Tab-separated table of C-alpha atoms in Angstrom:
chain	number	residue	atom	x	y	z
A	11	UNK	CA	41.298	31.425	-64.747
A	12	UNK	CA	40.617	27.798	-64.339
A	13	UNK	CA	37.689	26.973	-67.344
A	14	UNK	CA	36.029	23.251	-67.494
A	15	UNK	CA	37.096	23.647	-63.076
A	16	UNK	CA	35.457	20.558	-60.854
A	17	UNK	CA	33.271	21.958	-58.964
A	18	UNK	CA	34.733	20.168	-55.867
A	19	UNK	CA	37.576	22.360	-56.621
A	20	UNK	CA	36.511	25.428	-56.260
A	21	UNK	CA	36.930	26.103	-52.866
A	22	UNK	CA	40.741	25.526	-52.519
A	23	UNK	CA	40.752	27.806	-55.401
A	24	UNK	CA	39.139	30.802	-53.949
A	25	UNK	CA	41.186	29.922	-50.803
A	26	UNK	CA	43.898	30.385	-53.055
A	27	UNK	CA	42.578	34.258	-54.037
A	28	UNK	CA	41.803	32.754	-57.152
A	29	UNK	CA	38.549	34.058	-59.165
A	30	UNK	CA	36.560	31.021	-60.163
A	31	UNK	CA	34.894	32.006	-63.435
A	32	UNK	CA	31.559	30.312	-64.060
A	33	UNK	CA	30.893	28.540	-67.841
A	34	UNK	CA	26.814	29.458	-67.852
A	35	UNK	CA	25.224	27.777	-71.021
A	36	UNK	CA	22.439	30.552	-71.117
A	37	UNK	CA	19.078	28.212	-73.289
A	38	UNK	CA	16.741	30.816	-74.699
A	39	UNK	CA	13.257	30.559	-77.115
A	40	UNK	CA	14.516	33.314	-78.016
A	41	UNK	CA	17.302	35.597	-79.307
A	42	UNK	CA	18.306	38.631	-81.336
A	43	UNK	CA	18.046	39.051	-83.865
A	44	UNK	CA	14.156	37.902	-83.359
A	45	UNK	CA	12.366	40.441	-81.158
A	46	UNK	CA	10.685	40.376	-78.046
A	47	UNK	CA	10.998	40.247	-74.274
A	48	UNK	CA	12.010	37.166	-73.918
A	49	UNK	CA	15.214	37.903	-76.503
A	50	UNK	CA	15.801	40.987	-75.133
A	51	UNK	CA	15.866	39.248	-70.901
A	52	UNK	CA	18.015	36.746	-72.702
A	53	UNK	CA	20.769	38.942	-74.447
A	54	UNK	CA	20.739	41.105	-71.223
A	55	UNK	CA	21.774	38.256	-69.085
A	56	UNK	CA	23.788	37.282	-71.516
A	57	UNK	CA	26.028	40.430	-72.138
A	58	UNK	CA	25.921	41.197	-68.612
A	59	UNK	CA	27.025	37.593	-67.268
A	60	UNK	CA	29.711	38.775	-69.745
A	61	UNK	CA	30.549	41.322	-69.057
A	62	UNK	CA	31.359	39.881	-65.750
A	63	UNK	CA	34.114	37.570	-66.905
A	64	UNK	CA	31.775	34.408	-66.912
A	65	UNK	CA	32.192	32.349	-70.203
A	66	UNK	CA	29.358	32.743	-71.783
A	67	UNK	CA	27.964	30.131	-74.756
A	68	UNK	CA	23.862	31.223	-75.361
A	69	UNK	CA	22.476	27.858	-77.431
A	70	UNK	CA	18.575	29.211	-78.894
A	71	UNK	CA	15.847	28.099	-81.455
A	72	UNK	CA	15.890	29.348	-84.377
A	73	UNK	CA	12.278	30.116	-85.497
A	74	UNK	CA	9.748	31.700	-87.267
A	75	UNK	CA	10.304	35.692	-84.633
A	76	UNK	CA	10.847	38.693	-86.117
A	77	UNK	CA	14.282	39.605	-86.430
A	78	UNK	CA	14.783	43.397	-86.610
A	79	UNK	CA	16.491	43.474	-83.289
A	80	UNK	CA	19.783	44.940	-82.873
A	81	UNK	CA	23.128	42.525	-82.660
A	82	UNK	CA	23.630	40.743	-79.268
A	83	UNK	CA	26.818	40.662	-77.671
A	84	UNK	CA	26.721	37.185	-77.324
A	85	UNK	CA	26.645	35.071	-80.356
A	86	UNK	CA	24.629	32.045	-80.250
A	87	UNK	CA	24.572	28.665	-81.564
A	88	UNK	CA	21.669	27.203	-82.936
A	89	UNK	CA	19.335	24.666	-83.459
A	90	UNK	CA	15.610	23.918	-85.328
A	91	UNK	CA	12.924	22.100	-84.108
A	92	UNK	CA	8.792	21.104	-85.333
A	93	UNK	CA	7.954	22.130	-82.085
A	94	UNK	CA	4.809	20.210	-80.688
A	95	UNK	CA	3.389	18.830	-77.172
A	96	UNK	CA	5.799	15.640	-77.954
A	97	UNK	CA	8.506	16.895	-79.729
A	98	UNK	CA	9.541	19.609	-77.461
A	99	UNK	CA	11.572	18.212	-74.616
A	100	UNK	CA	13.131	15.297	-76.829
A	101	UNK	CA	14.417	18.266	-79.090
A	102	UNK	CA	15.685	20.324	-76.264
A	103	UNK	CA	17.471	17.517	-74.847
A	104	UNK	CA	19.265	16.760	-78.302
A	105	UNK	CA	20.275	20.680	-78.815
A	106	UNK	CA	21.468	20.654	-75.146
A	107	UNK	CA	22.815	17.489	-75.002
A	108	UNK	CA	25.730	19.164	-78.265
A	109	UNK	CA	25.665	21.948	-76.652
A	110	UNK	CA	26.970	20.371	-73.279
A	111	UNK	CA	29.632	18.908	-74.695
A	112	UNK	CA	30.994	22.093	-76.792
A	113	UNK	CA	30.436	23.758	-73.292
A	114	UNK	CA	31.538	22.028	-70.526
A	115	UNK	CA	28.986	23.699	-68.438
A	116	UNK	CA	28.609	25.091	-64.933
A	117	UNK	CA	25.655	25.771	-64.874
A	118	UNK	CA	23.190	26.108	-67.453
A	119	UNK	CA	20.379	28.884	-66.545
A	120	UNK	CA	17.253	27.547	-69.095
A	121	UNK	CA	15.314	31.379	-69.491
A	122	UNK	CA	11.429	29.017	-69.889
A	123	UNK	CA	10.578	26.105	-68.762
A	124	UNK	CA	9.364	25.294	-72.094
A	125	UNK	CA	11.105	22.284	-73.835
A	126	UNK	CA	13.867	23.124	-72.373
A	127	UNK	CA	13.025	22.689	-68.559
A	128	UNK	CA	12.364	18.708	-68.535
A	129	UNK	CA	14.800	18.171	-70.706
A	130	UNK	CA	17.592	19.733	-67.368
A	131	UNK	CA	16.530	17.289	-64.949
A	132	UNK	CA	16.430	14.637	-67.017
A	133	UNK	CA	19.986	15.344	-67.699
A	134	UNK	CA	20.805	16.512	-64.068
A	135	UNK	CA	20.414	13.545	-63.277
A	136	UNK	CA	22.560	11.544	-65.636
A	137	UNK	CA	25.244	14.204	-65.508
A	138	UNK	CA	24.411	16.181	-61.632
A	139	UNK	CA	25.482	19.604	-64.210
A	140	UNK	CA	22.746	22.130	-62.116
A	141	UNK	CA	20.153	24.471	-63.920
A	142	UNK	CA	18.678	26.929	-63.038
A	143	UNK	CA	14.810	28.032	-63.906
A	144	UNK	CA	13.871	32.070	-64.905
A	145	UNK	CA	9.817	32.131	-64.564
A	146	UNK	CA	7.846	34.903	-66.142
A	147	UNK	CA	4.019	34.286	-66.268
A	148	UNK	CA	2.545	33.077	-69.047
A	149	UNK	CA	4.186	30.434	-69.382
A	150	UNK	CA	3.217	29.243	-65.534
A	151	UNK	CA	-0.305	29.976	-65.341
A	152	UNK	CA	-0.891	28.265	-69.157
A	153	UNK	CA	-0.278	25.099	-68.762
A	154	UNK	CA	-1.777	24.161	-65.218
A	155	UNK	CA	-4.968	23.744	-67.639
A	156	UNK	CA	-3.158	20.398	-68.925
A	157	UNK	CA	-2.036	17.087	-67.239
A	158	UNK	CA	0.186	17.158	-69.747
A	159	UNK	CA	1.786	20.321	-69.637
A	160	UNK	CA	1.480	20.639	-65.786
A	161	UNK	CA	3.330	17.401	-64.868
A	162	UNK	CA	6.680	18.573	-67.184
A	163	UNK	CA	5.902	22.596	-65.944
A	164	UNK	CA	6.491	20.638	-61.714
A	165	UNK	CA	8.490	18.211	-63.140
A	166	UNK	CA	11.180	20.947	-63.997
A	167	UNK	CA	10.739	23.494	-61.991
A	168	UNK	CA	10.860	20.578	-58.923
A	169	UNK	CA	14.250	19.523	-60.495
A	170	UNK	CA	15.498	24.061	-60.672
A	171	UNK	CA	18.611	24.308	-57.916
A	172	UNK	CA	17.441	28.260	-58.389
A	173	UNK	CA	14.228	29.623	-60.123
A	174	UNK	CA	14.275	32.748	-60.782
A	175	UNK	CA	11.082	34.796	-61.274
A	176	UNK	CA	10.279	38.726	-62.474
A	177	UNK	CA	8.242	39.740	-59.388
A	178	UNK	CA	6.040	37.799	-56.238
A	179	UNK	CA	3.221	37.338	-58.002
A	180	UNK	CA	4.850	35.179	-60.385
A	181	UNK	CA	7.255	33.072	-57.881
A	182	UNK	CA	3.547	32.735	-55.713
A	183	UNK	CA	2.851	30.698	-58.576
A	184	UNK	CA	5.651	28.798	-58.876
A	185	UNK	CA	5.513	28.473	-55.041
A	186	UNK	CA	2.060	26.988	-55.572
A	187	UNK	CA	3.496	24.341	-57.722
A	188	UNK	CA	5.289	22.522	-54.586
A	189	UNK	CA	8.950	24.114	-54.147
A	190	UNK	CA	9.849	26.320	-50.725
A	191	UNK	CA	9.905	29.878	-51.641
A	192	UNK	CA	13.188	29.781	-50.496
A	193	UNK	CA	14.139	28.228	-53.634
A	194	UNK	CA	12.811	31.407	-55.723
A	195	UNK	CA	14.559	34.481	-56.068
A	196	UNK	CA	12.870	37.618	-57.317
A	197	UNK	CA	15.153	39.388	-59.926
A	198	UNK	CA	13.022	41.546	-61.414
A	199	UNK	CA	13.261	42.870	-65.498
A	200	UNK	CA	15.725	44.718	-66.224
A	201	UNK	CA	16.429	48.632	-68.464
A	202	UNK	CA	19.707	49.649	-70.282
A	203	UNK	CA	19.351	53.397	-69.451
A	204	UNK	CA	21.904	54.623	-71.572
A	205	UNK	CA	19.619	53.881	-74.424
A	206	UNK	CA	17.005	54.083	-72.637
A	207	UNK	CA	16.946	57.693	-71.728
A	208	UNK	CA	14.519	61.126	-71.860
A	209	UNK	CA	14.767	63.536	-75.111
A	210	UNK	CA	13.316	65.278	-77.307
A	211	UNK	CA	11.881	62.676	-80.496
A	212	UNK	CA	13.112	62.675	-84.040
A	213	UNK	CA	11.259	65.535	-85.605
A	214	UNK	CA	11.330	62.480	-88.651
A	215	UNK	CA	9.106	60.017	-86.551
A	216	UNK	CA	7.150	63.174	-84.812
A	217	UNK	CA	6.252	63.711	-88.949
A	218	UNK	CA	5.908	60.144	-89.988
A	219	UNK	CA	2.741	59.188	-87.417
A	220	UNK	CA	1.281	62.993	-87.328
A	221	UNK	CA	2.702	64.398	-83.960
A	222	UNK	CA	3.574	67.461	-84.983
A	223	UNK	CA	2.040	70.193	-82.033
A	224	UNK	CA	1.146	67.447	-79.839
A	225	UNK	CA	0.551	65.217	-76.114
A	226	UNK	CA	0.579	61.293	-77.208
A	227	UNK	CA	-0.598	59.101	-74.909
A	228	UNK	CA	2.355	55.084	-75.710
A	229	UNK	CA	1.908	52.198	-75.403
A	230	UNK	CA	3.892	49.570	-75.893
A	231	UNK	CA	4.094	45.541	-77.611
A	232	UNK	CA	2.601	42.726	-79.038
A	233	UNK	CA	-1.548	44.105	-79.812
A	234	UNK	CA	-2.531	41.097	-77.807
A	235	UNK	CA	-5.825	41.262	-75.161
A	236	UNK	CA	-3.881	40.685	-72.239
A	237	UNK	CA	-2.227	44.680	-72.955
A	238	UNK	CA	-5.781	46.544	-72.159
A	239	UNK	CA	-5.181	49.013	-75.581
A	240	UNK	CA	-8.784	48.712	-76.183
A	241	UNK	CA	-9.162	50.527	-72.392
A	242	UNK	CA	-6.920	53.013	-72.812
A	243	UNK	CA	-9.269	53.992	-76.765
A	244	UNK	CA	-12.758	54.288	-74.705
A	245	UNK	CA	-10.721	56.784	-71.982
A	246	UNK	CA	-9.493	58.502	-75.060
A	247	UNK	CA	-12.895	59.236	-76.725
A	248	UNK	CA	-13.806	61.004	-72.829
A	249	UNK	CA	-10.735	63.088	-73.661
A	250	UNK	CA	-10.899	63.230	-77.653
A	251	UNK	CA	-13.080	67.240	-76.127
A	252	UNK	CA	-10.903	68.827	-73.461
A	253	UNK	CA	-8.393	67.873	-75.143
A	254	UNK	CA	-8.153	68.881	-79.122
A	255	UNK	CA	-4.574	67.740	-79.473
A	256	UNK	CA	-3.644	64.921	-77.674
A	257	UNK	CA	-3.246	61.598	-79.616
A	258	UNK	CA	-2.257	58.128	-78.728
A	259	UNK	CA	-0.154	55.849	-80.155
A	260	UNK	CA	0.074	52.443	-80.178
A	261	UNK	CA	3.742	51.117	-81.317
A	262	UNK	CA	4.052	47.110	-82.053
A	263	UNK	CA	2.256	44.767	-84.556
A	264	UNK	CA	4.084	41.242	-83.779
A	265	UNK	CA	1.890	39.164	-81.873
A	266	UNK	CA	2.824	34.990	-80.888
A	267	UNK	CA	-0.198	34.205	-80.621
A	268	UNK	CA	-2.308	36.782	-82.982
A	269	UNK	CA	-2.543	40.831	-83.575
A	270	UNK	CA	-5.814	42.619	-82.592
A	271	UNK	CA	-4.577	44.850	-84.955
A	272	UNK	CA	-7.879	44.415	-86.839
A	273	UNK	CA	-10.710	44.662	-83.582
A	274	UNK	CA	-8.464	47.394	-81.909
A	275	UNK	CA	-8.711	49.758	-85.256
A	276	UNK	CA	-12.890	49.003	-85.909
A	277	UNK	CA	-12.611	50.145	-82.126
A	278	UNK	CA	-11.579	53.637	-82.855
A	279	UNK	CA	-13.795	53.827	-86.549
A	280	UNK	CA	-17.022	52.954	-83.833
A	281	UNK	CA	-15.476	55.823	-81.965
A	282	UNK	CA	-15.043	58.191	-84.387
A	283	UNK	CA	-10.505	58.844	-83.564
A	284	UNK	CA	-9.640	58.065	-86.462
A	285	UNK	CA	-7.659	60.963	-86.794
A	286	UNK	CA	-6.356	60.474	-82.744
A	287	UNK	CA	-4.942	56.876	-83.081
A	288	UNK	CA	-1.776	55.729	-84.872
A	289	UNK	CA	-1.167	52.307	-85.677
A	290	UNK	CA	2.953	52.547	-86.273
A	291	UNK	CA	3.366	48.518	-87.453
A	292	UNK	CA	5.982	46.589	-86.988
A	293	UNK	CA	9.385	49.569	-84.894
A	294	UNK	CA	12.359	47.953	-85.810
A	295	UNK	CA	14.709	47.358	-82.729
A	296	UNK	CA	17.309	50.653	-83.320
A	297	UNK	CA	13.719	53.170	-83.469
A	298	UNK	CA	12.270	51.849	-80.140
A	299	UNK	CA	14.387	54.548	-77.584
A	300	UNK	CA	13.406	57.146	-80.481
A	301	UNK	CA	8.961	55.758	-80.448
A	302	UNK	CA	9.754	56.478	-76.198
A	303	UNK	CA	10.718	60.048	-77.449
A	304	UNK	CA	7.571	61.434	-79.428
A	305	UNK	CA	5.533	60.310	-75.663
A	306	UNK	CA	4.482	62.897	-73.294
A	307	UNK	CA	2.525	59.820	-71.086
A	308	UNK	CA	3.411	55.819	-70.865
A	309	UNK	CA	-0.523	54.442	-70.090
A	310	UNK	CA	-0.125	50.312	-70.462
A	311	UNK	CA	-3.746	48.791	-67.871
A	312	UNK	CA	-3.266	45.279	-68.881
A	313	UNK	CA	-5.260	42.591	-67.468
A	314	UNK	CA	-5.390	38.990	-66.438
A	315	UNK	CA	-7.079	36.746	-68.722
A	316	UNK	CA	-7.054	33.483	-66.467
A	317	UNK	CA	-8.774	30.935	-68.611
A	318	UNK	CA	-6.476	32.022	-71.015
A	319	UNK	CA	-3.369	31.891	-68.759
A	320	UNK	CA	-2.444	35.062	-69.976
A	321	UNK	CA	-1.339	37.445	-67.618
A	322	UNK	CA	1.626	40.258	-67.982
A	323	UNK	CA	4.554	38.964	-64.823
A	324	UNK	CA	6.176	42.011	-65.197
A	325	UNK	CA	6.379	43.768	-68.565
A	326	UNK	CA	9.442	45.523	-70.401
A	327	UNK	CA	8.196	48.641	-71.964
A	328	UNK	CA	7.115	49.724	-67.783
A	329	UNK	CA	10.784	50.146	-67.170
A	330	UNK	CA	11.598	51.198	-70.708
A	331	UNK	CA	9.238	54.325	-70.474
A	332	UNK	CA	10.636	55.154	-67.028
A	333	UNK	CA	14.135	54.785	-68.463
A	334	UNK	CA	12.562	57.262	-70.938
A	335	UNK	CA	12.094	59.410	-68.057
A	336	UNK	CA	8.326	59.606	-68.467
A	337	UNK	CA	5.302	59.188	-66.088
A	338	UNK	CA	3.185	56.088	-66.297
A	339	UNK	CA	-0.795	55.399	-65.889
A	340	UNK	CA	-0.680	51.103	-65.646
A	341	UNK	CA	-3.181	49.389	-63.757
A	342	UNK	CA	-2.767	46.394	-60.811
A	343	UNK	CA	-2.241	42.979	-62.714
A	344	UNK	CA	0.349	40.314	-62.199
A	345	UNK	CA	3.561	41.225	-60.855
A	346	UNK	CA	2.693	45.524	-62.711
A	347	UNK	CA	3.033	46.643	-59.133
A	348	UNK	CA	6.800	45.515	-59.008
A	349	UNK	CA	7.518	46.974	-62.099
A	350	UNK	CA	6.660	50.589	-60.744
A	351	UNK	CA	6.962	52.636	-57.626
A	352	UNK	CA	4.482	54.531	-55.873
A	353	UNK	CA	5.809	57.993	-57.224
A	354	UNK	CA	5.877	57.051	-60.943
A	355	UNK	CA	2.944	55.760	-62.244
A	356	UNK	CA	-0.858	56.288	-61.688
A	357	UNK	CA	-2.631	52.818	-60.805
A	358	UNK	CA	-5.484	51.930	-62.269
A	359	UNK	CA	-8.055	48.350	-61.896
A	360	UNK	CA	-7.711	46.497	-65.080
A	361	UNK	CA	-10.982	47.269	-67.504
A	362	UNK	CA	-12.546	50.823	-66.236
A	363	UNK	CA	-12.114	53.075	-68.632
A	364	UNK	CA	-12.961	56.592	-66.506
A	365	UNK	CA	-10.164	55.237	-63.791
A	366	UNK	CA	-7.819	55.049	-66.506
A	367	UNK	CA	-9.475	58.337	-67.566
A	368	UNK	CA	-9.127	60.453	-64.567
A	369	UNK	CA	-5.706	59.158	-63.845
A	370	UNK	CA	-5.328	60.624	-67.267
A	371	UNK	CA	-6.308	63.377	-66.656
A	372	UNK	CA	-4.641	64.440	-63.590
A	373	UNK	CA	-1.211	63.943	-65.686
A	374	UNK	CA	-2.273	66.148	-68.388
A	375	UNK	CA	-3.730	69.296	-65.947
A	376	UNK	CA	-1.070	69.392	-64.073
A	377	UNK	CA	2.545	70.272	-65.730
A	378	UNK	CA	4.165	69.495	-62.512
A	379	UNK	CA	2.798	66.167	-61.183
A	380	UNK	CA	4.377	65.222	-64.728
A	381	UNK	CA	7.533	66.662	-63.786
A	382	UNK	CA	7.891	64.774	-60.614
A	383	UNK	CA	6.872	61.659	-61.626
A	384	UNK	CA	9.358	61.361	-64.235
A	385	UNK	CA	12.251	62.386	-62.355
A	386	UNK	CA	11.011	59.721	-60.117
A	387	UNK	CA	11.052	56.949	-63.428
A	388	UNK	CA	14.488	58.484	-64.163
A	389	UNK	CA	15.581	57.649	-60.709
A	390	UNK	CA	13.735	54.388	-60.245
A	391	UNK	CA	15.068	52.584	-63.696
A	392	UNK	CA	18.447	53.728	-62.023
A	393	UNK	CA	17.488	51.856	-59.745
A	394	UNK	CA	16.330	48.698	-62.249
A	395	UNK	CA	18.936	48.622	-64.783
A	396	UNK	CA	20.053	44.725	-66.114
A	397	UNK	CA	23.718	44.884	-64.193
A	398	UNK	CA	22.451	45.620	-60.872
A	399	UNK	CA	19.414	42.215	-61.940
A	400	UNK	CA	22.281	40.078	-63.038
A	401	UNK	CA	24.791	40.627	-60.473
A	402	UNK	CA	21.702	39.225	-57.831
A	403	UNK	CA	21.118	35.970	-60.656
A	404	UNK	CA	25.413	35.765	-60.754
A	405	UNK	CA	25.718	35.442	-57.024
A	406	UNK	CA	22.539	32.369	-56.750
A	407	UNK	CA	24.828	31.136	-59.662
A	408	UNK	CA	28.399	31.080	-57.824
A	409	UNK	CA	26.391	29.490	-54.719
A	410	UNK	CA	24.879	26.900	-56.368
A	411	UNK	CA	28.142	25.966	-58.129
A	412	UNK	CA	30.496	25.922	-55.140
A	413	UNK	CA	28.061	24.184	-53.211
């Protein structure tokens, strides 16, 4: 393989039927053993690009996020900085300069524009190294209220050679920054269907959470306002008399901003649902597939909080639930409609406990419908594997390098 080959020579090598191995530097805010959607996203991209024969380096911020995740296939170079609106781009630039000297990448892929984007735009102007930005959702909507952040964000995306948006919803918001939609590819989040799969679930976990002989509703994610746990709790209060065996398992405890666990437990107490709602607390990464196997229905009826820029741009947990063969109840907000398919999910309005209760009741009363939706979930997950998602992105990056 011709590592470090000048870009202008690629066409000559392809003409001689050689395969060009891209040297890709991934820059990310979170990476295993840190937990969370961004860490999962970055680890999956690095692993799939590595499996495809690319020469992959990862540059990750080293901060205080929970670190009980799995070991990633590709090790990361770590960089630390003292975060702040004025410091982030300069810190990122210093890290990127060091990494560029070591990696000599053909292209850089940053999994968030924050910090990395302005630094990459500057670096591209001096070195000519192209870069791609991922776009998720909240990090696009949130900065709009700050002229400083909005300016940095616009500069970052306009300088990118391509943008990988996780949904059409996110694509439209990126395009509103002044980018041509032709430069924005929709490449959704993916799932590892060998890791997340149907099964009876762990007897030990079932006993630990008091779920023996129960039917289980499940939400997986940080305990933040946009996830809509309170709507599901309200819906459960409407269902408890009709379904005495019904439990609600709330999995996850860490939140980047502030956890709502105390607030949610207050709601549970006011509704008299202490025996029907279980908070798992922090879930180690290796336990997560087993958590899904405890459930009968996955429900996450999120909401967009426009004034804070909080939105679900896609939602990896919907795909993980689908891979586990669960029927889904979800709200049609942000990019969630692209994380499910028409036959594996019942969509309800945000903040509508009555509609949520009705959807759950429909599923609880109809085992044939649950089975049909379970099969649809597995089929949908098979269409959304990380291998397929990353392959689409790799083809775009190859075209960029080839010029």
